Short mmCIF file of C-alpha atoms in Angstrom, two decimals:
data_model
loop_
_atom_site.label_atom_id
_atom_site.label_comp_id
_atom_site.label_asym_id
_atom_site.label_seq_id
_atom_site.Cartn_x
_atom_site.Cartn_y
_atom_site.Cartn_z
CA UNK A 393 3.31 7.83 -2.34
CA UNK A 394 2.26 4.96 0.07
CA UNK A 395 1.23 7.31 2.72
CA UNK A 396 -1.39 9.17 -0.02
CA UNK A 397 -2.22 5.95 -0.75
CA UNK A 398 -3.31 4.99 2.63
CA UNK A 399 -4.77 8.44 3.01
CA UNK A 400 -7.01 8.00 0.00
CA UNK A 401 -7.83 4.65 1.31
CA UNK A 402 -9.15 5.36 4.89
CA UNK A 403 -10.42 9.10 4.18
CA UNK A 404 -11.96 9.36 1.10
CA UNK A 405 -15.60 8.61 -0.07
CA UNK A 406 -15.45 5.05 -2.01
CA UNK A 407 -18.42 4.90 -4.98
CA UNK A 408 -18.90 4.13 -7.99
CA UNK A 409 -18.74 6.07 -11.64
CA UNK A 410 -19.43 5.30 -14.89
CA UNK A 411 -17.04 5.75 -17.95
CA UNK A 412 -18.42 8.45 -19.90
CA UNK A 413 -15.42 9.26 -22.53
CA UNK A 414 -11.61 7.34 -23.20
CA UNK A 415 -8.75 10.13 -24.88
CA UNK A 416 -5.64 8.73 -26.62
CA UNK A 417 -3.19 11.21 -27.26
CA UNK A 418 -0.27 9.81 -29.26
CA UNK A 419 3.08 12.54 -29.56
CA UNK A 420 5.39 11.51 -32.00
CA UNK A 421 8.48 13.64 -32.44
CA UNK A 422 10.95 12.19 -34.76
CA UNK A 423 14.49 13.14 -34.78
CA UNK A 424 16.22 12.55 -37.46
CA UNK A 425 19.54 12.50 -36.93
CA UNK A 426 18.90 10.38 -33.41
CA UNK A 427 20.89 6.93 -34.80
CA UNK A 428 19.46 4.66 -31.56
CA UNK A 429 15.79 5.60 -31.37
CA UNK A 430 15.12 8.20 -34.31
CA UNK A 431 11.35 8.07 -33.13
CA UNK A 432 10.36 9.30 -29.93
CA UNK A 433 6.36 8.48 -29.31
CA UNK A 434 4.79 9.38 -25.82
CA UNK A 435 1.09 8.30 -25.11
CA UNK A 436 -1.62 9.97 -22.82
CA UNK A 437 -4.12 7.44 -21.55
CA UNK A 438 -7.38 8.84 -19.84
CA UNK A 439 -10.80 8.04 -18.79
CA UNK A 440 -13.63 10.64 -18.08
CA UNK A 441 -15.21 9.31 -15.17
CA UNK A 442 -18.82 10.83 -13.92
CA UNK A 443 -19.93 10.31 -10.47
CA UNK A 444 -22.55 11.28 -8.12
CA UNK A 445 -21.33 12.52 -4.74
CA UNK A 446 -23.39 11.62 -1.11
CA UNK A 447 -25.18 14.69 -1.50
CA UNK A 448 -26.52 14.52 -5.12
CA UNK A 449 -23.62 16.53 -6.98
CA UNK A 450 -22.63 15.44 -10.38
CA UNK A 451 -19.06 15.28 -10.86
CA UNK A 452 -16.70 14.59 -14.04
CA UNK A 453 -13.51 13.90 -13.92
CA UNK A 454 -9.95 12.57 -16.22
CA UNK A 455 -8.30 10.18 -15.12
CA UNK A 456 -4.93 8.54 -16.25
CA UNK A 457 -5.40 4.98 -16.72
CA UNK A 458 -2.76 1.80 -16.75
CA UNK A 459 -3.45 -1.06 -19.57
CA UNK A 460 -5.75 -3.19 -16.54
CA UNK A 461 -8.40 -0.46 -17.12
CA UNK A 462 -7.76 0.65 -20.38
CA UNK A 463 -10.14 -1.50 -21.93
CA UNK A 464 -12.55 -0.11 -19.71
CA UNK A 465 -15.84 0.50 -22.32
CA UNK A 466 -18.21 3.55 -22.26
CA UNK A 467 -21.44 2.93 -19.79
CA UNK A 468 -18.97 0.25 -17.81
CA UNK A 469 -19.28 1.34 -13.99
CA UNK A 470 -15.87 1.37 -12.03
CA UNK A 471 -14.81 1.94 -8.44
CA UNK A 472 -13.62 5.51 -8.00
CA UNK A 473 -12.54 7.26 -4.70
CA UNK A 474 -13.23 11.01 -3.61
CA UNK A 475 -12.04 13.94 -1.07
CA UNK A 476 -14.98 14.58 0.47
CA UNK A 477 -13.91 18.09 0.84
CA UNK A 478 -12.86 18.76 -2.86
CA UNK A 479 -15.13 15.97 -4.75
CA UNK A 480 -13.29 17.26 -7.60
CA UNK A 481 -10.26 15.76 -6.14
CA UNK A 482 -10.90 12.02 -7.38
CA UNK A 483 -9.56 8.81 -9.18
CA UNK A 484 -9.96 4.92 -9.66
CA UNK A 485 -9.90 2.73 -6.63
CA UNK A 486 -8.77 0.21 -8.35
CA UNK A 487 -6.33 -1.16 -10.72
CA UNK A 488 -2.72 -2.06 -11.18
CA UNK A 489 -1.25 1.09 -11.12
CA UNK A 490 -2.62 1.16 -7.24
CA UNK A 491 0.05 1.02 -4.53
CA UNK A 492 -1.33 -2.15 -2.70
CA UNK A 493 -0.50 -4.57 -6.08
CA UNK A 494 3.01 -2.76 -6.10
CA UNK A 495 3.59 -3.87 -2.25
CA UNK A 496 2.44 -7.56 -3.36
CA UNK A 497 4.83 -7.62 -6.29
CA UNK A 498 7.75 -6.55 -4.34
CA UNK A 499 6.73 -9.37 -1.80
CA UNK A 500 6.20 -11.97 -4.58
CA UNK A 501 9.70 -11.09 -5.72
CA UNK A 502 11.42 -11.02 -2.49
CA UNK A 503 9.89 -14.46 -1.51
CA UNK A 504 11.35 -15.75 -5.05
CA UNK A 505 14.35 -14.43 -4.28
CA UNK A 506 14.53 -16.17 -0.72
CA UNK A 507 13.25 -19.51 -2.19
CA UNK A 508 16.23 -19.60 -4.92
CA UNK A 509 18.61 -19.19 -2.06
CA UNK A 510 16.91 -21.88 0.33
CA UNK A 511 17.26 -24.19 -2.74
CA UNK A 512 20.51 -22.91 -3.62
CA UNK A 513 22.07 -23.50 -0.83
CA UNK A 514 20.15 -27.23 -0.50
CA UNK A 515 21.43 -28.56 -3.07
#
């Protein structure tokens, strides 16, 4: 997943898009006999994103979104990257759900964790 990541990052076309359309899908499939969770509810988050491509090409695309841009409204502009081969082939360039804010939480927690032992073993 990193290495797409980085992929993405240093190959594909960075622009911007504008939010054209939001789609909640909610799934709720109740089980009734299920005693722990009786009610099983799955959600589908997406944007429509449109975008114009280097050489004048309209393109629309979904997009799953995390709760950072979820509140995203229609008309808003937004960061998007492309495969300049397949424009098609697109999605947000930013947002938590990105690989570069997982690295820095796994660093933020690994540095807590080292700073509990350093004072742990201080005191």
């Amino acid at each position: 997943m990193l290495k797409k990541h980085r992929y993405r990052k240093r190959h594909w076309i960075r622009t911007t898009g504008t939010v054209i359309d939001a789609n909640l899908d909610i799934d709720v499939d109740i089980t009734p006999f299920d005693r722990e969770d009786p009610v099983d509810t799955r959600y589908t988050r997406e944007l429509k994103i449109e975008f114009y491509t280097a050489s004048g090409q309209r393109i629309q695309f979904w997009n799953p979104y995390s709760t950072s841009v979820s509140f995203q409204r229609l008309g808003k502009r937004i960061n998007i990257i492309y495969n300049p081969q397949r424009p098609q082939q697109a999605i947000i360039a930013s947002g938590v759900n990105g690989a570069g804010c997982m690295i820095t939480a796994i660093i933020l927690m690994g540095l807590a964790f080292i700073a509990g032992g350093i004072l742990g073993i201080m005191l």
